[in-house]
Tab-separated table of C-alpha atoms and ligand atoms in Angstrom:
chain	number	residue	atom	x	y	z
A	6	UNK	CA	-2.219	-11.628	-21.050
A	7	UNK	CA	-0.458	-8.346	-20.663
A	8	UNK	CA	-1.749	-5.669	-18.249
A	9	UNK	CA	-0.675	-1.721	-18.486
A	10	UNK	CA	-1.929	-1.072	-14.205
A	11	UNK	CA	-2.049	2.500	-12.872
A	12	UNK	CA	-2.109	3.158	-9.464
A	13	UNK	CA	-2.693	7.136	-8.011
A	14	UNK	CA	-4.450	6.781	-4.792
A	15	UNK	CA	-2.183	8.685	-2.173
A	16	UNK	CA	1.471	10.453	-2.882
A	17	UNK	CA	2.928	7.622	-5.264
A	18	UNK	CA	2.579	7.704	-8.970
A	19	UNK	CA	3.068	4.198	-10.496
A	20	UNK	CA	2.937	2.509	-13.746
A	21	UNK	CA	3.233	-0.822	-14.968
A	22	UNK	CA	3.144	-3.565	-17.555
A	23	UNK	CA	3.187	-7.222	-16.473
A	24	UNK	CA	2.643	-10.422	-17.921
A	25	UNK	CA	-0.244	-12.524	-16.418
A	26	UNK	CA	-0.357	-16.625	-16.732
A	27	UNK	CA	-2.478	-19.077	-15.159
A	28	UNK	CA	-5.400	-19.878	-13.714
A	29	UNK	CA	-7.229	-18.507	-10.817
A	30	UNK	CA	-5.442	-21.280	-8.210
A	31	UNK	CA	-2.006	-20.677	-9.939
A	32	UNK	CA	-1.841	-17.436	-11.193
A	33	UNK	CA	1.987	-16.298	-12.694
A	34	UNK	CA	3.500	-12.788	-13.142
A	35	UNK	CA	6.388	-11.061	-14.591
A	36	UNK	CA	6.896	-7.679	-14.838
A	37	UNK	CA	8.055	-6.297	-18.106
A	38	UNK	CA	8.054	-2.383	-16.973
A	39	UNK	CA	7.732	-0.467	-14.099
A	40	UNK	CA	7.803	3.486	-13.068
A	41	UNK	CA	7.514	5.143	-9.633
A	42	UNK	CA	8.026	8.155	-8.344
A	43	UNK	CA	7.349	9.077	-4.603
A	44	UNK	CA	6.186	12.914	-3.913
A	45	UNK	CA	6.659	11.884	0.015
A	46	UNK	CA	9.350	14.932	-0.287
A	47	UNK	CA	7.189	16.940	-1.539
A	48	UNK	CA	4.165	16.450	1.010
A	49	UNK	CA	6.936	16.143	3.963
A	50	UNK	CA	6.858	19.901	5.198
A	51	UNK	CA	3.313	19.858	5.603
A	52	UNK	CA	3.871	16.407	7.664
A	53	UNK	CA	1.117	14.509	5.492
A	54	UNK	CA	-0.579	14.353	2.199
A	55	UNK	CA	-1.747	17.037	0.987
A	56	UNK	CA	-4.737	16.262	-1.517
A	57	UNK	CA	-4.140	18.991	-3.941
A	58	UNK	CA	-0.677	18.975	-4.070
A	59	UNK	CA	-0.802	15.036	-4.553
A	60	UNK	CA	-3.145	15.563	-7.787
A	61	UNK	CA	-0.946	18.558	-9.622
A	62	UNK	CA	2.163	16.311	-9.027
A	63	UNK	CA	0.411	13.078	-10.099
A	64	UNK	CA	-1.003	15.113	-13.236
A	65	UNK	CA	2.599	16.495	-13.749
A	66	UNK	CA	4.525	13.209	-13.547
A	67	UNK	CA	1.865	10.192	-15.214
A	68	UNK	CA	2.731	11.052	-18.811
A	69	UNK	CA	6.882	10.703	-18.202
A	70	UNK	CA	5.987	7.397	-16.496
A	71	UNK	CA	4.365	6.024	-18.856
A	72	UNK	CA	6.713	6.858	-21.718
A	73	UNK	CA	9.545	5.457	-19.349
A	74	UNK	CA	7.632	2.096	-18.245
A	75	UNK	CA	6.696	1.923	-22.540
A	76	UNK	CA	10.607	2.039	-22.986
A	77	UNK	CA	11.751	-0.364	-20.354
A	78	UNK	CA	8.924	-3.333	-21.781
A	79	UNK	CA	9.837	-2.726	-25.090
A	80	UNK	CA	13.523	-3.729	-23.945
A	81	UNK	CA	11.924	-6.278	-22.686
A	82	UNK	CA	9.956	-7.588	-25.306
A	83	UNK	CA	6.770	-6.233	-25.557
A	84	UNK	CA	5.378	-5.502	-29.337
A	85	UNK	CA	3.639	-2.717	-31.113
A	86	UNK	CA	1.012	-2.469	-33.279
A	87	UNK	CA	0.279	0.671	-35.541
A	88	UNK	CA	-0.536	4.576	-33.858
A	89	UNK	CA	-3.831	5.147	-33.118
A	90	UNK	CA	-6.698	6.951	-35.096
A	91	UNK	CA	-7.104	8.971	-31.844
A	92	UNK	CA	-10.909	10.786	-31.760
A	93	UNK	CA	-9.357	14.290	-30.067
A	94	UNK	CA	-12.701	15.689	-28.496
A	95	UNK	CA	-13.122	11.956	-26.449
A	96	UNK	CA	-10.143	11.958	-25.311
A	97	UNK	CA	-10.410	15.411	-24.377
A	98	UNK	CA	-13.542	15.139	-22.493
A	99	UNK	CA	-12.121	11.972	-20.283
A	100	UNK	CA	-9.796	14.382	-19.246
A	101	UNK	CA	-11.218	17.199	-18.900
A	102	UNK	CA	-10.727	17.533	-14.712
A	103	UNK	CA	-6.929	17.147	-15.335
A	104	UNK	CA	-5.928	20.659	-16.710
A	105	UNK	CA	-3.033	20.239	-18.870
A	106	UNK	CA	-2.532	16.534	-19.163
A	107	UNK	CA	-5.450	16.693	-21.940
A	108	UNK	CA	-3.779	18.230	-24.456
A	109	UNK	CA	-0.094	16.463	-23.505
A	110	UNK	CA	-2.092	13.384	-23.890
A	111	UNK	CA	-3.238	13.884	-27.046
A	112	UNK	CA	0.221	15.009	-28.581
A	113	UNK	CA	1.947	11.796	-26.948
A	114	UNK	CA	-1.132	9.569	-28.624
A	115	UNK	CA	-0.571	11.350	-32.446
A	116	UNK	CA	2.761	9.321	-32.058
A	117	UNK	CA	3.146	6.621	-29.639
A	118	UNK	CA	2.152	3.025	-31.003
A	119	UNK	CA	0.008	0.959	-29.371
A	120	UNK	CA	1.198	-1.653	-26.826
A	121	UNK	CA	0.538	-4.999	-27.025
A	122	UNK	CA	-1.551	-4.925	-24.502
A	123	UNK	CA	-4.803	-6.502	-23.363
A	124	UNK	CA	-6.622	-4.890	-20.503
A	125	UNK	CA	-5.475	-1.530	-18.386
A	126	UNK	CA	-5.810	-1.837	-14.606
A	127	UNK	CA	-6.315	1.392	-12.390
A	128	UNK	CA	-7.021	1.950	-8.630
A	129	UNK	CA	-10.648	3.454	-8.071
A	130	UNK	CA	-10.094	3.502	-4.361
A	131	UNK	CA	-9.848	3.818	-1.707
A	132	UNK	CA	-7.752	6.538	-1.367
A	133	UNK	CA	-7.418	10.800	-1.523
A	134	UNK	CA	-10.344	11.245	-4.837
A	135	UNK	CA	-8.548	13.805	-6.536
A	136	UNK	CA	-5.659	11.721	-6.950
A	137	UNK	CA	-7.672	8.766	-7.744
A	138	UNK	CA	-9.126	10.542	-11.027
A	139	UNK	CA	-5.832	11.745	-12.323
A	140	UNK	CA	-5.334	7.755	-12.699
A	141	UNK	CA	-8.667	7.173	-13.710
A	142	UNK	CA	-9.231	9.594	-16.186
A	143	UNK	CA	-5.898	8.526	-17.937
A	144	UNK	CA	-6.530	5.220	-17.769
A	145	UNK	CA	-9.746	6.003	-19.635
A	146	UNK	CA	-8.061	8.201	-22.378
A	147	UNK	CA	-5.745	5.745	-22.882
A	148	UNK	CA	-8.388	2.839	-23.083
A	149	UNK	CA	-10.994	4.704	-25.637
A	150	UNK	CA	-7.878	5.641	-27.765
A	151	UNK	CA	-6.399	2.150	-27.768
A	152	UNK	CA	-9.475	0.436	-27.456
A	153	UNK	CA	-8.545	-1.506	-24.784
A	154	UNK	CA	-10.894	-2.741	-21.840
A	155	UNK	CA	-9.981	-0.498	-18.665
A	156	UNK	CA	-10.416	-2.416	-14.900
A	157	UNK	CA	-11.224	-0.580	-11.531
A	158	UNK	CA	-8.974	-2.482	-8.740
A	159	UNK	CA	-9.365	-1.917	-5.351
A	160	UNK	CA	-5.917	-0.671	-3.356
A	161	UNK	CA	-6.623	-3.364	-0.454
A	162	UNK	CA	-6.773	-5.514	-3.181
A	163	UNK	CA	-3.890	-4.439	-4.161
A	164	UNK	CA	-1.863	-4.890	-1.371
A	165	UNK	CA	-3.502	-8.456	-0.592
A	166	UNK	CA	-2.093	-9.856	-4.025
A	167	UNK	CA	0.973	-8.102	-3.508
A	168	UNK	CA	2.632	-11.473	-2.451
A	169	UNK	CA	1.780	-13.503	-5.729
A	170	UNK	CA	5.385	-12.023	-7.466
A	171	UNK	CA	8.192	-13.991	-6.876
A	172	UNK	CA	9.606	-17.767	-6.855
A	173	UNK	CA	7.305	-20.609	-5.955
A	174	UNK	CA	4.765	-17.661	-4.822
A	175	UNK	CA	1.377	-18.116	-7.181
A	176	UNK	CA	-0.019	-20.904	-4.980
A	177	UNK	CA	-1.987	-19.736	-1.864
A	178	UNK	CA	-4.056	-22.188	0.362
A	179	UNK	CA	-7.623	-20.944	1.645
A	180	UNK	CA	-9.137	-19.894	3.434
A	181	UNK	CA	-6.192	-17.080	4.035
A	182	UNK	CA	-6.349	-14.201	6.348
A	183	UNK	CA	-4.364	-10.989	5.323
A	184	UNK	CA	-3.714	-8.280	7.884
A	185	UNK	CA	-3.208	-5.437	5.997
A	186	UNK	CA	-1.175	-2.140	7.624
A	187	UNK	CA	-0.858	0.885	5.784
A	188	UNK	CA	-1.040	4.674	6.241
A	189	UNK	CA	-4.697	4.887	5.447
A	190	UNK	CA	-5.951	1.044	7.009
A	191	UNK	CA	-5.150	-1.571	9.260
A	192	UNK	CA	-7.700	-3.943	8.501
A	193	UNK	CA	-7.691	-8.161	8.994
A	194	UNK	CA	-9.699	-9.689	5.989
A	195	UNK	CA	-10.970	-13.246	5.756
A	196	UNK	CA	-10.360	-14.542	2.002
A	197	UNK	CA	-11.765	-18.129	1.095
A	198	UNK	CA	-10.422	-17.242	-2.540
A	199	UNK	CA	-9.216	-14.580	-4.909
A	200	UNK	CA	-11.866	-11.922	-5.264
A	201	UNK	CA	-13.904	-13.701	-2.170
A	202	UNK	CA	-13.021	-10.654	0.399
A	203	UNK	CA	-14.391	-10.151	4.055
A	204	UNK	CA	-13.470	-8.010	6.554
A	205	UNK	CA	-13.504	-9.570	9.910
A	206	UNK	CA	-11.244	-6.941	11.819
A	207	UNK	CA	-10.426	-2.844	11.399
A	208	UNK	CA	-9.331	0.240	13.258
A	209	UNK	CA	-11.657	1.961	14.999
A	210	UNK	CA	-9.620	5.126	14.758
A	211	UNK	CA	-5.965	5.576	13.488
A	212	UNK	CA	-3.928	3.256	11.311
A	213	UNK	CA	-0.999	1.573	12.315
A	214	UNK	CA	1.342	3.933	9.760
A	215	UNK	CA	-1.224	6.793	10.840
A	216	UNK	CA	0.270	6.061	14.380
A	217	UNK	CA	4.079	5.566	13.267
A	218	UNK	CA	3.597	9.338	11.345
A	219	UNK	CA	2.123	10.859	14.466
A	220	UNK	CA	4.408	9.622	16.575
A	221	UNK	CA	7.242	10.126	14.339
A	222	UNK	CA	6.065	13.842	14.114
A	223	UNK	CA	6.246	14.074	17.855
A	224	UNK	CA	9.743	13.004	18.524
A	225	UNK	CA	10.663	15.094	15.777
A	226	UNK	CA	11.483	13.151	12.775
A	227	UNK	CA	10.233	14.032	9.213
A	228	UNK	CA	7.269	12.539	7.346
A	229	UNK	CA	7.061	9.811	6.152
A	230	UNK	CA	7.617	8.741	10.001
A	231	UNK	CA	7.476	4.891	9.951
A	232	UNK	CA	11.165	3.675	8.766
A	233	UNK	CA	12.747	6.640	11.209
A	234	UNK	CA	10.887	5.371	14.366
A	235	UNK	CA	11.959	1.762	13.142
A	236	UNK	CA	15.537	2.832	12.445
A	237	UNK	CA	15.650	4.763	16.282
A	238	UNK	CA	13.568	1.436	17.747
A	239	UNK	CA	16.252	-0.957	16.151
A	240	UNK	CA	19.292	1.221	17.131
A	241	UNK	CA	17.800	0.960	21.570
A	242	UNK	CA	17.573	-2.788	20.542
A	243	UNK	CA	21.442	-3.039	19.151
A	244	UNK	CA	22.360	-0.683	21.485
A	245	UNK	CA	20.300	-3.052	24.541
A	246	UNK	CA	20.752	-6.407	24.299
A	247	UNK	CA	17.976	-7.083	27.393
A	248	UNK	CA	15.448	-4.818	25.876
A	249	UNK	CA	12.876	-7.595	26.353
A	250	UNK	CA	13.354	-6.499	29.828
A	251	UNK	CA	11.198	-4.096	30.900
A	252	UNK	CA	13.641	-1.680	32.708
A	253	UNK	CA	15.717	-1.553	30.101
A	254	UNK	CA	14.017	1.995	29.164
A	255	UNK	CA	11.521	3.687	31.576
A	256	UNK	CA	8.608	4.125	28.812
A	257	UNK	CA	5.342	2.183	29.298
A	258	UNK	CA	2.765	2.638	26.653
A	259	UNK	CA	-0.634	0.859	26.209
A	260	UNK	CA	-1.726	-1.647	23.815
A	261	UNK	CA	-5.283	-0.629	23.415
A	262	UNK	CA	-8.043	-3.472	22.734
A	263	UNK	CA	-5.508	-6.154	22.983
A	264	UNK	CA	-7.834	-8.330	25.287
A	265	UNK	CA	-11.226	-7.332	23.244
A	266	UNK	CA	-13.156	-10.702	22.244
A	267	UNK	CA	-13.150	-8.930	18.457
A	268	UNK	CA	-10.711	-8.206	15.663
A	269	UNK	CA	-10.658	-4.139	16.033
A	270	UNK	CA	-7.882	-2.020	16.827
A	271	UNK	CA	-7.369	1.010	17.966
A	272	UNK	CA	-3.770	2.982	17.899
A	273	UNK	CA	-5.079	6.756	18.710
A	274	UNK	CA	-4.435	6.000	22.574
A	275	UNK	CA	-1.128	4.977	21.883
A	276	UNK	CA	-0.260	8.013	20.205
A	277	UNK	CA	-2.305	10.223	22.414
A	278	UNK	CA	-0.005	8.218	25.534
A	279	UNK	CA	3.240	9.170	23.516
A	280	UNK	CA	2.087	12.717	23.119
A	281	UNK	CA	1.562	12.798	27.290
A	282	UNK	CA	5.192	10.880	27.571
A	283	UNK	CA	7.163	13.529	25.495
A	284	UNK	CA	5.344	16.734	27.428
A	285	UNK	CA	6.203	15.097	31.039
A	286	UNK	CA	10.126	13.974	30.173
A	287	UNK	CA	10.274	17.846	28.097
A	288	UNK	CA	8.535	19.567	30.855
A	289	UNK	CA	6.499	20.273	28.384
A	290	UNK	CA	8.735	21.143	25.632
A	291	UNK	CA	11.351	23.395	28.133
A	292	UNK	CA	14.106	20.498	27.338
A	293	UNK	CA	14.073	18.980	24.259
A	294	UNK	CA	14.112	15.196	23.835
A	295	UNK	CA	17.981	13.125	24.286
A	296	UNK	CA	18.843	10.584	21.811
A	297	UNK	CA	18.071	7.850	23.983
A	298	UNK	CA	14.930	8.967	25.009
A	299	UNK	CA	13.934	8.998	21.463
A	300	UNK	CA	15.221	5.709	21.215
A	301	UNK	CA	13.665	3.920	24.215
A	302	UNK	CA	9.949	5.135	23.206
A	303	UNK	CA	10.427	4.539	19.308
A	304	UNK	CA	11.161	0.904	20.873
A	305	UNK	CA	8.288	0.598	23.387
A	306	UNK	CA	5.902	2.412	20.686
A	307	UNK	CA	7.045	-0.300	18.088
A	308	UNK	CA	6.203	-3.064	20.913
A	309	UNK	CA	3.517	-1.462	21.932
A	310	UNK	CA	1.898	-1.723	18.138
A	311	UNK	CA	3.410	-5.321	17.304
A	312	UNK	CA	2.093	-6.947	20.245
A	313	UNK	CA	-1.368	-5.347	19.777
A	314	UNK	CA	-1.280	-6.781	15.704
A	315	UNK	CA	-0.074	-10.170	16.831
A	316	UNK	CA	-2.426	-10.936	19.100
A	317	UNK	CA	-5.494	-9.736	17.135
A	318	UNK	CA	-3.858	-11.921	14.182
A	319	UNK	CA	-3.814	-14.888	16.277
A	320	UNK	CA	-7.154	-14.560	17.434
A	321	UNK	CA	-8.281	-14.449	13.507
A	322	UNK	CA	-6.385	-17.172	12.809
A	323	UNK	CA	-7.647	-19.002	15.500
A	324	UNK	CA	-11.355	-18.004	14.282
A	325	UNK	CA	-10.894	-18.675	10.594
A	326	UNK	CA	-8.588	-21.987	10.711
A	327	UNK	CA	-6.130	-19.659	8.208
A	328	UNK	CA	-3.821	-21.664	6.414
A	329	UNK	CA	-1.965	-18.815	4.791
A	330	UNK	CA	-1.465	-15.573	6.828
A	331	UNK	CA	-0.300	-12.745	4.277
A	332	UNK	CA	0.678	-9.067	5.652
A	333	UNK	CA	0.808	-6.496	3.278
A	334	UNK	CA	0.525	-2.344	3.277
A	335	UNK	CA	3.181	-0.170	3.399
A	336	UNK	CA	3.851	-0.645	7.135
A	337	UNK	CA	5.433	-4.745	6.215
A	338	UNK	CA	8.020	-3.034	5.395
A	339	UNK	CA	8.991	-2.922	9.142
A	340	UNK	CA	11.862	-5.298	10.286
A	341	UNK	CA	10.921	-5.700	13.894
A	342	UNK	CA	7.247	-6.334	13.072
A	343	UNK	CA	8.365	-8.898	10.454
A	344	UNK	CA	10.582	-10.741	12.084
A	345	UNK	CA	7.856	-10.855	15.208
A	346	UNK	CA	5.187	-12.703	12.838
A	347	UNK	CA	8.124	-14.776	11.467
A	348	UNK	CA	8.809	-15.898	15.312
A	349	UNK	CA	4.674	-16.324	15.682
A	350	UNK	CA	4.260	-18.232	12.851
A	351	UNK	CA	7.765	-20.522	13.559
A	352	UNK	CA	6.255	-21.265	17.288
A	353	UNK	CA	3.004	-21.619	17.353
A	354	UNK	CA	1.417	-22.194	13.875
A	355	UNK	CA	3.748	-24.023	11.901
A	356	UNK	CA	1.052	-25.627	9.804
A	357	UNK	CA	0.358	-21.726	8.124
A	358	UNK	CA	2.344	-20.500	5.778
A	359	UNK	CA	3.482	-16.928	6.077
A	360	UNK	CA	3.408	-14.756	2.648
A	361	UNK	CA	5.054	-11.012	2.765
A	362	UNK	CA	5.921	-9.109	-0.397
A	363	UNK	CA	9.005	-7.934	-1.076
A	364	UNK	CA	9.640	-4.658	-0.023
A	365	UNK	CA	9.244	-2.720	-2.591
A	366	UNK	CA	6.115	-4.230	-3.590
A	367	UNK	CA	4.965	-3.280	0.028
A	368	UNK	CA	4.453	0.173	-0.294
A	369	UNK	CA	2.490	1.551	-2.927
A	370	UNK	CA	3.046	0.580	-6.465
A	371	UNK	CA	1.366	-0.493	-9.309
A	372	UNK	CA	2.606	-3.969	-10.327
A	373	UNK	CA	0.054	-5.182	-7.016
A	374	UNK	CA	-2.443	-3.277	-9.327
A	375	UNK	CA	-1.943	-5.470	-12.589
A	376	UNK	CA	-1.908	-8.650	-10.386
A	377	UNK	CA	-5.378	-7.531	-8.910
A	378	UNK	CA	-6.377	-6.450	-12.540
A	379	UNK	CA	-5.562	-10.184	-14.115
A	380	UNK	CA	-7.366	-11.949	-11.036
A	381	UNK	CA	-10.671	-9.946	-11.257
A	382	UNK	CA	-10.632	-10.541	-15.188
A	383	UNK	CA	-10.149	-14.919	-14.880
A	384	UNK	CA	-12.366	-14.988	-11.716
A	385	UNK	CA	-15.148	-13.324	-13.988
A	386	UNK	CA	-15.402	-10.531	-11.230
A	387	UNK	CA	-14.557	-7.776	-13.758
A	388	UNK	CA	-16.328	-4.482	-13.489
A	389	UNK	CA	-15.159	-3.029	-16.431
A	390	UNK	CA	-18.259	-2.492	-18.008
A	391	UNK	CA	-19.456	0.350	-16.029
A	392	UNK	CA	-18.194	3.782	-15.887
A	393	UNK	CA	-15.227	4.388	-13.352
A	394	UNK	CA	-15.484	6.418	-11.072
A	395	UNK	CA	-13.353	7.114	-7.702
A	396	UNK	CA	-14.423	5.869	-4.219
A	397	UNK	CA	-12.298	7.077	-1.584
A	398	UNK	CA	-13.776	5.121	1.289
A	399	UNK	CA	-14.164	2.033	-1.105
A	400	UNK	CA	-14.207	-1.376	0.915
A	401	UNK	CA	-13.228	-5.026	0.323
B	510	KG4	O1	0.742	1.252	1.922
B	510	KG4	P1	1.428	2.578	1.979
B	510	KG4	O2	2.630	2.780	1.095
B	510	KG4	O3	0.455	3.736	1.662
B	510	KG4	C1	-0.889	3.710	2.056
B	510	KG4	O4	-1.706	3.101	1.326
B	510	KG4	O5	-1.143	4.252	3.155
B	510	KG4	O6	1.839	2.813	3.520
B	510	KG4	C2	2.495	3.986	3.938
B	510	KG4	C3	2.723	3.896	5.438
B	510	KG4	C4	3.233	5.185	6.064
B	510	KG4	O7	2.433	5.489	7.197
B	510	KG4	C5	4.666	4.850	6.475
B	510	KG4	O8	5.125	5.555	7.601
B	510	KG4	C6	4.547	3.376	6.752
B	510	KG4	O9	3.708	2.887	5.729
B	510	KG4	N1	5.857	2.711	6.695
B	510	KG4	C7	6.434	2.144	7.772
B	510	KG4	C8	7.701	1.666	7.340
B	510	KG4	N2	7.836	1.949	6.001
B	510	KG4	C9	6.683	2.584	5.636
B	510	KG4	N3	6.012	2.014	9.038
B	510	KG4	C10	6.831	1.397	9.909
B	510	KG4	N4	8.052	0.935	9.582
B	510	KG4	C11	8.532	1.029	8.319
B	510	KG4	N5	9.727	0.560	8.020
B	511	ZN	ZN1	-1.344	1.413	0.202
């Protein structure tokens, strides 16, 4: 089965077409095209997403990416059957919120062919809602003019099945916990098989990339924060060969709710404990912040946030008897924080297997959207009956 996925929800527009084999317990993928492009430069002076920005550029950029992900699978094989006898006024209508991209769709259907394809999958949520219709609403167009069932996949979703692509990686033992750390979550979610989601664990304020952003922001470095306080945090490491010892840099930060009996996190008193470190060593922004002392708290803020996710993932596992612990969300793509589960998992679980996706497919994209797509269509979970419609604060 071939699947043409869409994914919209925050400042990433993505498009896919992968190949989909196997059953539900050893589901295969390939991917035969793929197209991203990040507006994080665009949304980086106003140091986050902004919603309406993040629509007009996902408007202005989904048509090109489609063409270009069309081009690459034809390269790779995929077939096409005759143009389309497109019905103008339906495909108007189904996107009518998106301005332009109506009529641009409508030229590009009088002469593209349709893809072999069988099903299209596109993010409903959760996410920013005016960037979730721009996907929607195309996905739509393109379904009623191609006649071609269109599937609502969640982002979390997403991001959970991230770890199916790759060598000897369809074959997942349950029951599985994922922890899942992104900009917009940080959530731990009990799965006793695909499409059999529970969350057993979330943040009762910021996310864990919510945090790395907000502190990034406060020691100066541009949005999106996360890789720059990693890079800083790994250059104090090279640069300290004892930093497991605490002197080696005078910062202390907490690691909220690490001893709570539950799952939650919390990562606002972390950055609020940041904010108080940089006014006391600035005077209160009279001298501006050394190198080093950028360095030492990106290291102990990094600590500060792995040690808190370890130990609430240990405590899951613990509670759930996981055999497979997979990490996904944008914020995997952290070395340190890998390389800490690695250690956990090495040392004190052996028996559970660790799954991480690559990292590209850690951040957002849109090939974790097919996979999600193709699972919810052979588990007999699919939705795609009823009308689509975006759910920002959609839930496992
Ligand atoms: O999953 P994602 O691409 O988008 C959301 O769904 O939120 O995650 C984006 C988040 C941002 O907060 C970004 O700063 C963080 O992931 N991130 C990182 C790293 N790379 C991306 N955080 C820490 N270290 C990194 N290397
Ligand atoms: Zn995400």
């Amino acid at each position: 089965m071939k699947i043409l996925s869409i994914e919209t929800s925050c400042d990433e527009t993505a498009i896919s077409i992968i190949e989909c084999a196997g059953d539900i317990t050893a589901p295969t993928f390939k991917v035969l095209g793929n197209a991203l492009y990040s507006q994080a430069k665009t949304h980086a002076e106003y140091g986050g997403v902004f919603p309406a920005l993040a629509k007009r550029e996902h408007a202005k950029n989904i048509l090109p990416l489609l063409k270009m992900t069309l081009d690459i699978a034809e390269k790779n094989g995929l077939g096409f059957k005759e143009i389309a006898n497109i019905e103008v006024s339906t495909v108007t209508k189904l996107l009518e919120r998106e301005g332009d991209l109506a009529t641009q769709v409508v030229e590009f259907l009088k002469t593209q062919k349709i893809p072999d394809i069988d099903a299209i999958a596109v993010t409903s949520g959760p996410g920013l809602e005016p960037a979730l219709w721009v996907g929607i609403s195309f996905a739509k167009a393109l379904g009623s003019a191609w006649n071609i069932k269109v599937v609502p996949v969640n982002h979390m979703e997403g991001h959970i099945v991230s770890v199916l692509l790759g060598d000897n990686s369809s074959e997942v033992s349950f029951p599985a916990i994922a922890l899942l750390i992104s900009g917009g979550h940080t959530e731990i979610v009990e799965i006793d098989g695909w499409s059999s989601y529970k969350v057993i664990g979330k943040t009762r304020d910021d996310a864990v990339g919510e945090a790395f952003d907000k502190t990034a922001r406060m020691l100066g470095l541009p949005y999106p924060g996360g890789p720059h306080v990693s890079k800083l945090a790994a250059e104090f490491r090279a640069s300290c060969p004892s930093s497991d010892d605490p002197s080696a840099h005078p910062f202390n930060l907490p690691r909220p709710m690490i001893s709570s009996p539950d799952l939650d996190f919390s990562f606002s008193g972390i950055k609020t404990a940041v904010l108080y470190t940089v006014k006391n060593i600035t005077n209160d922004g009279v001298n501006p912040l050394s190198d080093s002392q950028k360095k030492g708290l990106a290291a102990e803020f990094e600590d500060a946030v792995t040690e808190v996710l370890v130990a609430k993932t240990r405590k899951a596992i613990d509670m759930t008897g996981a055999q497979t612990l997979i990490i996904g969300g944008g914020v995997v793509a952290n070395i340190y924080i890998r390389a800490q589960f690695e250690k956990l998992i090495k040392e004190k679980y052996p028996h559970v297997s660790l799954r991480v996706p690559s990292v590209d497919l850690s951040t957002d994209n849109s090939v974790m959207i097919g996979m999600a797509g193709y699972l919810q269509l052979i588990s007999g979970k699919d939705t795609g009956s009823i009308d689509i419609v975006a759910n920002g604060n959609m839930s496992l």
